[in-house]
Amino acid sequence: MRKGFIYIRLQIYFTLLVLVIGSAMFLAWNIWQKNLQLHTRLKENLLVQNVLDKMAEDILYAEKIDVQADRLLLTKDGVDYLYFLNNQRLARRKDANLYLTPAKIVLHSLSFEQENGILRLVLSGEKQIWDRMVRL
């Protein structure tokens, strides 16, 4: 009879151990997933920030700039560049389209606002809006 109680007690302890380890693994998995999502979002944000910095640099050194509501035409070193939104991605056209943002970053609008010698570049995506100001 005593051996039966010890066996039942061991089964209870083993079940509790499995539950504790399982819940710890589940918690660790959730933390890892959230960390991965945050890392991906920060990586996308950094990529778009770098693209906007490159656009701002091109605008600073441009010889001629033609600002429209949703596209920007500039001449740099005698070559015409056109920045515009194509298939929800930011593109730059010199001879052919060069996509500056990856397909997984969905952009809804690209706009340019110009006043008092300052050009404001605004990119809006699904969850965030990025902007950059450039003095002309």
Tab-separated table of N, CA and C in Angstrom:
chain	number	residue	atom	x	y	z
A	1	MET	N	0.826	-1.192	0.000
A	1	MET	CA	0.000	0.000	0.000
A	1	MET	C	0.869	1.254	0.000
A	2	ARG	N	1.930	1.224	0.771
A	2	ARG	CA	2.805	2.382	0.880
A	2	ARG	C	3.491	2.673	-0.462
A	3	LYS	N	3.862	1.609	-1.187
A	3	LYS	CA	4.507	1.802	-2.487
A	3	LYS	C	3.549	2.473	-3.473
A	4	GLY	N	2.290	2.218	-3.383
A	4	GLY	CA	1.297	2.843	-4.256
A	4	GLY	C	1.205	4.340	-4.034
A	5	PHE	N	1.251	4.765	-2.747
A	5	PHE	CA	1.207	6.202	-2.456
A	5	PHE	C	2.468	6.908	-2.953
A	6	ILE	N	3.609	6.253	-2.822
A	6	ILE	CA	4.859	6.846	-3.314
A	6	ILE	C	4.787	6.990	-4.841
A	7	TYR	N	4.257	5.985	-5.506
A	7	TYR	CA	4.128	6.027	-6.959
A	7	TYR	C	3.201	7.161	-7.396
A	8	ILE	N	2.083	7.331	-6.705
A	8	ILE	CA	1.146	8.416	-7.029
A	8	ILE	C	1.795	9.765	-6.765
A	9	ARG	N	2.523	9.878	-5.665
A	9	ARG	CA	3.211	11.134	-5.346
A	9	ARG	C	4.250	11.456	-6.427
A	10	LEU	N	4.998	10.457	-6.880
A	10	LEU	CA	5.974	10.678	-7.948
A	10	LEU	C	5.280	11.119	-9.244
A	11	GLN	N	4.136	10.535	-9.546
A	11	GLN	CA	3.384	10.952	-10.737
A	11	GLN	C	2.928	12.403	-10.618
A	12	ILE	N	2.480	12.800	-9.448
A	12	ILE	CA	2.046	14.189	-9.236
A	12	ILE	C	3.223	15.139	-9.399
A	13	TYR	N	4.371	14.815	-8.782
A	13	TYR	CA	5.550	15.675	-8.910
A	13	TYR	C	6.021	15.760	-10.364
A	14	PHE	N	6.009	14.629	-11.046
A	14	PHE	CA	6.422	14.626	-12.443
A	14	PHE	C	5.469	15.466	-13.294
A	15	THR	N	4.176	15.361	-13.056
A	15	THR	CA	3.186	16.158	-13.783
A	15	THR	C	3.388	17.644	-13.513
A	16	LEU	N	3.621	18.006	-12.257
A	16	LEU	CA	3.882	19.411	-11.923
A	16	LEU	C	5.162	19.905	-12.593
A	17	LEU	N	6.189	19.062	-12.610
A	17	LEU	CA	7.443	19.436	-13.261
A	17	LEU	C	7.225	19.664	-14.760
A	18	VAL	N	6.470	18.787	-15.398
A	18	VAL	CA	6.177	18.945	-16.823
A	18	VAL	C	5.375	20.223	-17.065
A	19	LEU	N	4.411	20.517	-16.217
A	19	LEU	CA	3.622	21.746	-16.365
A	19	LEU	C	4.483	22.989	-16.189
A	20	VAL	N	5.370	22.989	-15.206
A	20	VAL	CA	6.240	24.148	-14.972
A	20	VAL	C	7.191	24.339	-16.147
A	21	ILE	N	7.813	23.264	-16.603
A	21	ILE	CA	8.742	23.376	-17.735
A	21	ILE	C	7.990	23.793	-19.003
A	22	GLY	N	6.813	23.236	-19.226
A	22	GLY	CA	6.023	23.602	-20.405
A	22	GLY	C	5.604	25.056	-20.392
A	23	SER	N	5.154	25.545	-19.241
A	23	SER	CA	4.749	26.954	-19.175
A	23	SER	C	5.958	27.874	-19.300
A	24	ALA	N	7.117	27.466	-18.764
A	24	ALA	CA	8.328	28.277	-18.920
A	24	ALA	C	8.749	28.339	-20.384
A	25	MET	N	8.652	27.221	-21.082
A	25	MET	CA	8.994	27.216	-22.508
A	25	MET	C	8.006	28.064	-23.312
A	26	PHE	N	6.731	27.991	-22.974
A	26	PHE	CA	5.719	28.804	-23.645
A	26	PHE	C	5.987	30.291	-23.420
A	27	LEU	N	6.328	30.662	-22.194
A	27	LEU	CA	6.638	32.052	-21.876
A	27	LEU	C	7.887	32.513	-22.622
A	28	ALA	N	8.917	31.666	-22.655
A	28	ALA	CA	10.143	32.020	-23.378
A	28	ALA	C	9.865	32.183	-24.873
A	29	TRP	N	9.012	31.342	-25.439
A	29	TRP	CA	8.658	31.440	-26.860
A	29	TRP	C	7.949	32.760	-27.152
A	30	ASN	N	7.015	33.148	-26.288
A	30	ASN	CA	6.299	34.413	-26.487
A	30	ASN	C	7.239	35.600	-26.393
A	31	ILE	N	8.149	35.576	-25.430
A	31	ILE	CA	9.121	36.672	-25.296
A	31	ILE	C	10.001	36.736	-26.534
A	32	TRP	N	10.437	35.598	-27.032
A	32	TRP	CA	11.278	35.562	-28.220
A	32	TRP	C	10.532	36.104	-29.439
A	33	GLN	N	9.263	35.753	-29.597
A	33	GLN	CA	8.465	36.244	-30.723
A	33	GLN	C	8.303	37.762	-30.666
A	34	LYS	N	8.007	38.290	-29.481
A	34	LYS	CA	7.854	39.745	-29.345
A	34	LYS	C	9.174	40.449	-29.647
A	35	ASN	N	10.280	39.885	-29.176
A	35	ASN	CA	11.588	40.460	-29.433
A	35	ASN	C	11.903	40.436	-30.926
A	36	LEU	N	11.540	39.361	-31.601
A	36	LEU	CA	11.765	39.256	-33.037
A	36	LEU	C	10.935	40.286	-33.801
A	37	GLN	N	9.686	40.482	-33.398
A	37	GLN	CA	8.836	41.485	-34.047
A	37	GLN	C	9.402	42.884	-33.840
A	38	LEU	N	9.858	43.178	-32.628
A	38	LEU	CA	10.439	44.489	-32.340
A	38	LEU	C	11.708	44.698	-33.158
A	39	HIS	N	12.547	43.670	-33.235
A	39	HIS	CA	13.783	43.767	-34.000
A	39	HIS	C	13.486	44.012	-35.485
A	40	THR	N	12.499	43.321	-36.025
A	40	THR	CA	12.121	43.498	-37.430
A	40	THR	C	11.608	44.908	-37.680
A	41	ARG	N	10.762	45.405	-36.771
A	41	ARG	CA	10.221	46.752	-36.933
A	41	ARG	C	11.328	47.807	-36.850
A	42	LEU	N	12.273	47.634	-35.925
A	42	LEU	CA	13.380	48.581	-35.816
A	42	LEU	C	14.281	48.526	-37.046
A	43	LYS	N	14.477	47.335	-37.590
A	43	LYS	CA	15.293	47.184	-38.791
A	43	LYS	C	14.634	47.876	-39.986
A	44	GLU	N	13.322	47.703	-40.143
A	44	GLU	CA	12.593	48.378	-41.220
A	44	GLU	C	12.650	49.889	-41.041
A	45	ASN	N	12.497	50.348	-39.809
A	45	ASN	CA	12.545	51.774	-39.516
A	45	ASN	C	13.913	52.350	-39.886
A	46	LEU	N	14.976	51.645	-39.537
A	46	LEU	CA	16.320	52.102	-39.868
A	46	LEU	C	16.527	52.149	-41.379
A	47	LEU	N	15.996	51.168	-42.084
A	47	LEU	CA	16.120	51.136	-43.536
A	47	LEU	C	15.435	52.341	-44.178
A	48	VAL	N	14.221	52.647	-43.746
A	48	VAL	CA	13.497	53.795	-44.308
A	48	VAL	C	14.197	55.099	-43.929
A	49	GLN	N	14.718	55.195	-42.711
A	49	GLN	CA	15.461	56.396	-42.301
A	49	GLN	C	16.685	56.597	-43.203
A	50	ASN	N	17.393	55.516	-43.517
A	50	ASN	CA	18.559	55.620	-44.394
A	50	ASN	C	18.164	56.049	-45.805
A	51	VAL	N	17.035	55.554	-46.297
A	51	VAL	CA	16.549	55.959	-47.622
A	51	VAL	C	16.217	57.449	-47.625
A	52	LEU	N	15.559	57.923	-46.570
A	52	LEU	CA	15.238	59.353	-46.489
A	52	LEU	C	16.503	60.200	-46.382
A	53	ASP	N	17.505	59.715	-45.663
A	53	ASP	CA	18.777	60.436	-45.584
A	53	ASP	C	19.434	60.536	-46.960
A	54	LYS	N	19.376	59.452	-47.730
A	54	LYS	CA	19.943	59.464	-49.083
A	54	LYS	C	19.187	60.443	-49.980
A	55	MET	N	17.854	60.465	-49.853
A	55	MET	CA	17.066	61.431	-50.628
A	55	MET	C	17.442	62.858	-50.247
A	56	ALA	N	17.582	63.114	-48.950
A	56	ALA	CA	17.938	64.454	-48.483
A	56	ALA	C	19.312	64.857	-48.999
A	57	GLU	N	20.242	63.914	-49.015
A	57	GLU	CA	21.578	64.203	-49.533
A	57	GLU	C	21.529	64.513	-51.027
A	58	ASP	N	20.734	63.760	-51.774
A	58	ASP	CA	20.586	64.037	-53.208
A	58	ASP	C	19.981	65.415	-53.438
A	59	ILE	N	19.024	65.797	-52.617
A	59	ILE	CA	18.382	67.110	-52.756
A	59	ILE	C	19.368	68.226	-52.436
A	60	LEU	N	20.189	68.023	-51.410
A	60	LEU	CA	21.163	69.054	-51.036
A	60	LEU	C	22.148	69.348	-52.162
A	61	TYR	N	22.589	68.314	-52.858
A	61	TYR	CA	23.603	68.489	-53.892
A	61	TYR	C	23.014	68.573	-55.296
A	62	ALA	N	21.711	68.719	-55.412
A	62	ALA	CA	21.073	68.797	-56.730
A	62	ALA	C	21.269	70.180	-57.332
A	63	GLU	N	21.382	70.199	-58.646
A	63	GLU	CA	21.515	71.462	-59.359
A	63	GLU	C	20.152	72.087	-59.621
A	64	LYS	N	19.156	71.244	-59.916
A	64	LYS	CA	17.810	71.724	-60.213
A	64	LYS	C	16.811	70.785	-59.558
A	65	ILE	N	15.774	71.368	-58.944
A	65	ILE	CA	14.756	70.570	-58.260
A	65	ILE	C	13.383	71.002	-58.752
A	66	ASP	N	12.561	70.018	-59.114
A	66	ASP	CA	11.171	70.271	-59.479
A	66	ASP	C	10.295	69.464	-58.525
A	67	VAL	N	9.605	70.177	-57.641
A	67	VAL	CA	8.788	69.526	-56.617
A	67	VAL	C	7.344	69.467	-57.089
A	68	GLN	N	6.770	68.272	-57.077
A	68	GLN	CA	5.353	68.086	-57.348
A	68	GLN	C	4.736	67.462	-56.109
A	69	ALA	N	3.440	67.268	-56.129
A	69	ALA	CA	2.758	66.782	-54.922
A	69	ALA	C	3.235	65.398	-54.494
A	70	ASP	N	3.416	64.491	-55.456
A	70	ASP	CA	3.755	63.116	-55.085
A	70	ASP	C	5.022	62.592	-55.759
A	71	ARG	N	5.777	63.464	-56.392
A	71	ARG	CA	7.037	63.052	-57.009
A	71	ARG	C	8.022	64.203	-56.996
A	72	LEU	N	9.272	63.863	-57.116
A	72	LEU	CA	10.340	64.848	-57.059
A	72	LEU	C	11.302	64.578	-58.205
A	73	LEU	N	11.511	65.582	-59.045
A	73	LEU	CA	12.455	65.477	-60.149
A	73	LEU	C	13.639	66.362	-59.813
A	74	LEU	N	14.833	65.783	-59.848
A	74	LEU	CA	16.019	66.586	-59.572
A	74	LEU	C	17.124	66.236	-60.548
A	75	THR	N	17.988	67.216	-60.782
A	75	THR	CA	19.136	67.031	-61.658
A	75	THR	C	20.388	67.117	-60.808
A	76	LYS	N	21.184	66.061	-60.858
A	76	LYS	CA	22.414	66.001	-60.067
A	76	LYS	C	23.529	65.520	-60.985
A	77	ASP	N	24.582	66.289	-61.098
A	77	ASP	CA	25.719	65.973	-61.963
A	77	ASP	C	25.291	65.745	-63.411
A	78	GLY	N	24.309	66.518	-63.866
A	78	GLY	CA	23.839	66.428	-65.241
A	78	GLY	C	22.909	65.256	-65.528
A	79	VAL	N	22.534	64.507	-64.498
A	79	VAL	CA	21.658	63.339	-64.671
A	79	VAL	C	20.340	63.617	-63.969
A	80	ASP	N	19.230	63.307	-64.649
A	80	ASP	CA	17.904	63.507	-64.059
A	80	ASP	C	17.505	62.291	-63.229
A	81	TYR	N	17.038	62.558	-62.020
A	81	TYR	CA	16.523	61.515	-61.130
A	81	TYR	C	15.079	61.848	-60.792
A	82	LEU	N	14.254	60.832	-60.704
A	82	LEU	CA	12.859	61.009	-60.341
A	82	LEU	C	12.550	60.088	-59.168
A	83	TYR	N	12.135	60.666	-58.046
A	83	TYR	CA	11.695	59.889	-56.886
A	83	TYR	C	10.171	59.835	-56.906
A	84	PHE	N	9.609	58.647	-56.778
A	84	PHE	CA	8.155	58.502	-56.795
A	84	PHE	C	7.773	57.202	-56.103
A	85	LEU	N	6.468	57.018	-55.899
A	85	LEU	CA	5.941	55.803	-55.278
A	85	LEU	C	5.389	54.904	-56.375
A	86	ASN	N	5.862	53.656	-56.425
A	86	ASN	CA	5.427	52.710	-57.449
A	86	ASN	C	5.157	51.366	-56.776
A	87	ASN	N	3.941	50.854	-56.932
A	87	ASN	CA	3.551	49.577	-56.323
A	87	ASN	C	3.805	49.559	-54.816
A	88	GLN	N	3.499	50.640	-54.160
A	88	GLN	CA	3.638	50.815	-52.714
A	88	GLN	C	5.088	50.689	-52.254
A	89	ARG	N	6.005	51.032	-53.140
A	89	ARG	CA	7.431	51.048	-52.808
A	89	ARG	C	8.032	52.343	-53.335
A	90	LEU	N	9.013	52.859	-52.620
A	90	LEU	CA	9.696	54.066	-53.061
A	90	LEU	C	10.694	53.693	-54.149
A	91	ALA	N	10.641	54.419	-55.253
A	91	ALA	CA	11.516	54.118	-56.383
A	91	ALA	C	12.240	55.380	-56.822
A	92	ARG	N	13.411	55.170	-57.402
A	92	ARG	CA	14.172	56.264	-58.002
A	92	ARG	C	14.458	55.857	-59.437
A	93	ARG	N	14.133	56.737	-60.348
A	93	ARG	CA	14.340	56.425	-61.758
A	93	ARG	C	15.470	57.287	-62.293
A	94	LYS	N	16.448	56.611	-62.838
A	94	LYS	CA	17.506	57.271	-63.582
A	94	LYS	C	17.375	56.774	-65.015
A	95	ASP	N	17.767	55.552	-65.278
A	95	ASP	CA	17.516	54.911	-66.571
A	95	ASP	C	16.350	53.938	-66.447
A	96	ALA	N	16.287	53.267	-65.304
A	96	ALA	CA	15.199	52.325	-65.015
A	96	ALA	C	14.834	52.494	-63.543
A	97	ASN	N	13.734	51.872	-63.147
A	97	ASN	CA	13.309	51.989	-61.748
A	97	ASN	C	14.274	51.247	-60.831
A	98	LEU	N	14.690	51.907	-59.766
A	98	LEU	CA	15.482	51.296	-58.710
A	98	LEU	C	14.656	51.410	-57.440
A	99	TYR	N	14.216	50.279	-56.919
A	99	TYR	CA	13.395	50.308	-55.712
A	99	TYR	C	14.292	50.485	-54.499
A	100	LEU	N	13.981	51.486	-53.695
A	100	LEU	CA	14.796	51.806	-52.535
A	100	LEU	C	14.294	51.149	-51.261
A	101	THR	N	13.041	50.749	-51.237
A	101	THR	CA	12.488	50.078	-50.058
A	101	THR	C	12.069	48.666	-50.448
A	102	PRO	N	12.204	47.704	-49.542
A	102	PRO	CA	11.801	46.330	-49.873
A	102	PRO	C	10.288	46.189	-49.957
A	103	ALA	N	9.842	45.100	-50.548
A	103	ALA	CA	8.410	44.883	-50.772
A	103	ALA	C	7.638	44.690	-49.477
A	104	LYS	N	8.307	44.214	-48.415
A	104	LYS	CA	7.572	43.961	-47.173
A	104	LYS	C	7.201	45.243	-46.435
A	105	ILE	N	7.848	46.354	-46.750
A	105	ILE	CA	7.466	47.642	-46.162
A	105	ILE	C	6.478	48.296	-47.122
A	106	VAL	N	5.218	48.287	-46.753
A	106	VAL	CA	4.165	48.827	-47.618
A	106	VAL	C	4.015	50.318	-47.330
A	107	LEU	N	4.218	51.129	-48.357
A	107	LEU	CA	4.085	52.580	-48.229
A	107	LEU	C	2.793	53.017	-48.902
A	108	HIS	N	2.069	53.903	-48.247
A	108	HIS	CA	0.791	54.356	-48.794
A	108	HIS	C	0.910	55.676	-49.542
A	109	SER	N	1.792	56.553	-49.085
A	109	SER	CA	1.894	57.832	-49.787
A	109	SER	C	3.277	58.437	-49.618
A	110	LEU	N	3.636	59.208	-50.609
A	110	LEU	CA	4.865	59.990	-50.613
A	110	LEU	C	4.443	61.407	-50.949
A	111	SER	N	4.816	62.342	-50.104
A	111	SER	CA	4.429	63.726	-50.389
A	111	SER	C	5.592	64.658	-50.089
A	112	PHE	N	5.561	65.783	-50.761
A	112	PHE	CA	6.582	66.809	-50.599
A	112	PHE	C	5.880	68.124	-50.314
A	113	GLU	N	6.331	68.814	-49.297
A	113	GLU	CA	5.782	70.124	-48.961
A	113	GLU	C	6.944	71.111	-48.941
A	114	GLN	N	6.760	72.225	-49.645
A	114	GLN	CA	7.832	73.201	-49.743
A	114	GLN	C	7.322	74.554	-49.284
A	115	GLU	N	8.025	75.142	-48.316
A	115	GLU	CA	7.696	76.498	-47.885
A	115	GLU	C	8.914	77.128	-47.222
A	116	ASN	N	9.106	78.399	-47.477
A	116	ASN	CA	10.191	79.195	-46.894
A	116	ASN	C	11.567	78.553	-47.064
A	117	GLY	N	11.825	77.974	-48.223
A	117	GLY	CA	13.136	77.394	-48.491
A	117	GLY	C	13.395	76.067	-47.807
A	118	ILE	N	12.370	75.458	-47.249
A	118	ILE	CA	12.513	74.151	-46.596
A	118	ILE	C	11.602	73.157	-47.300
A	119	LEU	N	12.166	72.026	-47.671
A	119	LEU	CA	11.410	70.953	-48.314
A	119	LEU	C	11.217	69.839	-47.297
A	120	ARG	N	9.975	69.428	-47.130
A	120	ARG	CA	9.655	68.354	-46.178
A	120	ARG	C	9.249	67.109	-46.962
A	121	LEU	N	9.988	66.018	-46.752
A	121	LEU	CA	9.686	64.732	-47.380
A	121	LEU	C	8.877	63.915	-46.385
A	122	VAL	N	7.738	63.399	-46.811
A	122	VAL	CA	6.875	62.618	-45.916
A	122	VAL	C	6.538	61.287	-46.577
A	123	LEU	N	6.905	60.207	-45.905
A	123	LEU	CA	6.551	58.852	-46.335
A	123	LEU	C	5.620	58.272	-45.290
A	124	SER	N	4.473	57.791	-45.705
A	124	SER	CA	3.574	57.178	-44.725
A	124	SER	C	3.341	55.724	-45.103
A	125	GLY	N	3.441	54.874	-44.088
A	125	GLY	CA	3.248	53.444	-44.267
A	125	GLY	C	2.020	52.979	-43.522
A	126	GLU	N	1.955	51.674	-43.293
A	126	GLU	CA	0.797	51.102	-42.607
A	126	GLU	C	0.713	51.553	-41.156
A	127	LYS	N	1.851	51.569	-40.474
A	127	LYS	CA	1.837	51.837	-39.039
A	127	LYS	C	2.591	53.090	-38.639
A	128	GLN	N	3.312	53.699	-39.553
A	128	GLN	CA	4.198	54.783	-39.166
A	128	GLN	C	4.313	55.818	-40.278
A	129	ILE	N	4.698	57.017	-39.876
A	129	ILE	CA	4.966	58.103	-40.823
A	129	ILE	C	6.398	58.571	-40.588
A	130	TRP	N	7.174	58.618	-41.661
A	130	TRP	CA	8.546	59.092	-41.583
A	130	TRP	C	8.624	60.420	-42.317
A	131	ASP	N	9.400	61.347	-41.794
A	131	ASP	CA	9.582	62.607	-42.509
A	131	ASP	C	10.998	63.107	-42.321
A	132	ARG	N	11.397	63.962	-43.254
A	132	ARG	CA	12.726	64.549	-43.229
A	132	ARG	C	12.591	65.958	-43.772
A	133	MET	N	13.280	66.901	-43.175
A	133	MET	CA	13.265	68.288	-43.655
A	133	MET	C	14.632	68.628	-44.230
A	134	VAL	N	14.613	69.292	-45.390
A	134	VAL	CA	15.839	69.652	-46.087
A	134	VAL	C	15.779	71.130	-46.426
A	135	ARG	N	16.833	71.844	-46.092
A	135	ARG	CA	16.921	73.262	-46.455
A	135	ARG	C	17.436	73.367	-47.885
A	136	LEU	N	16.703	74.108	-48.696
A	136	LEU	CA	17.083	74.258	-50.110
A	136	LEU	C	18.057	75.396	-50.300
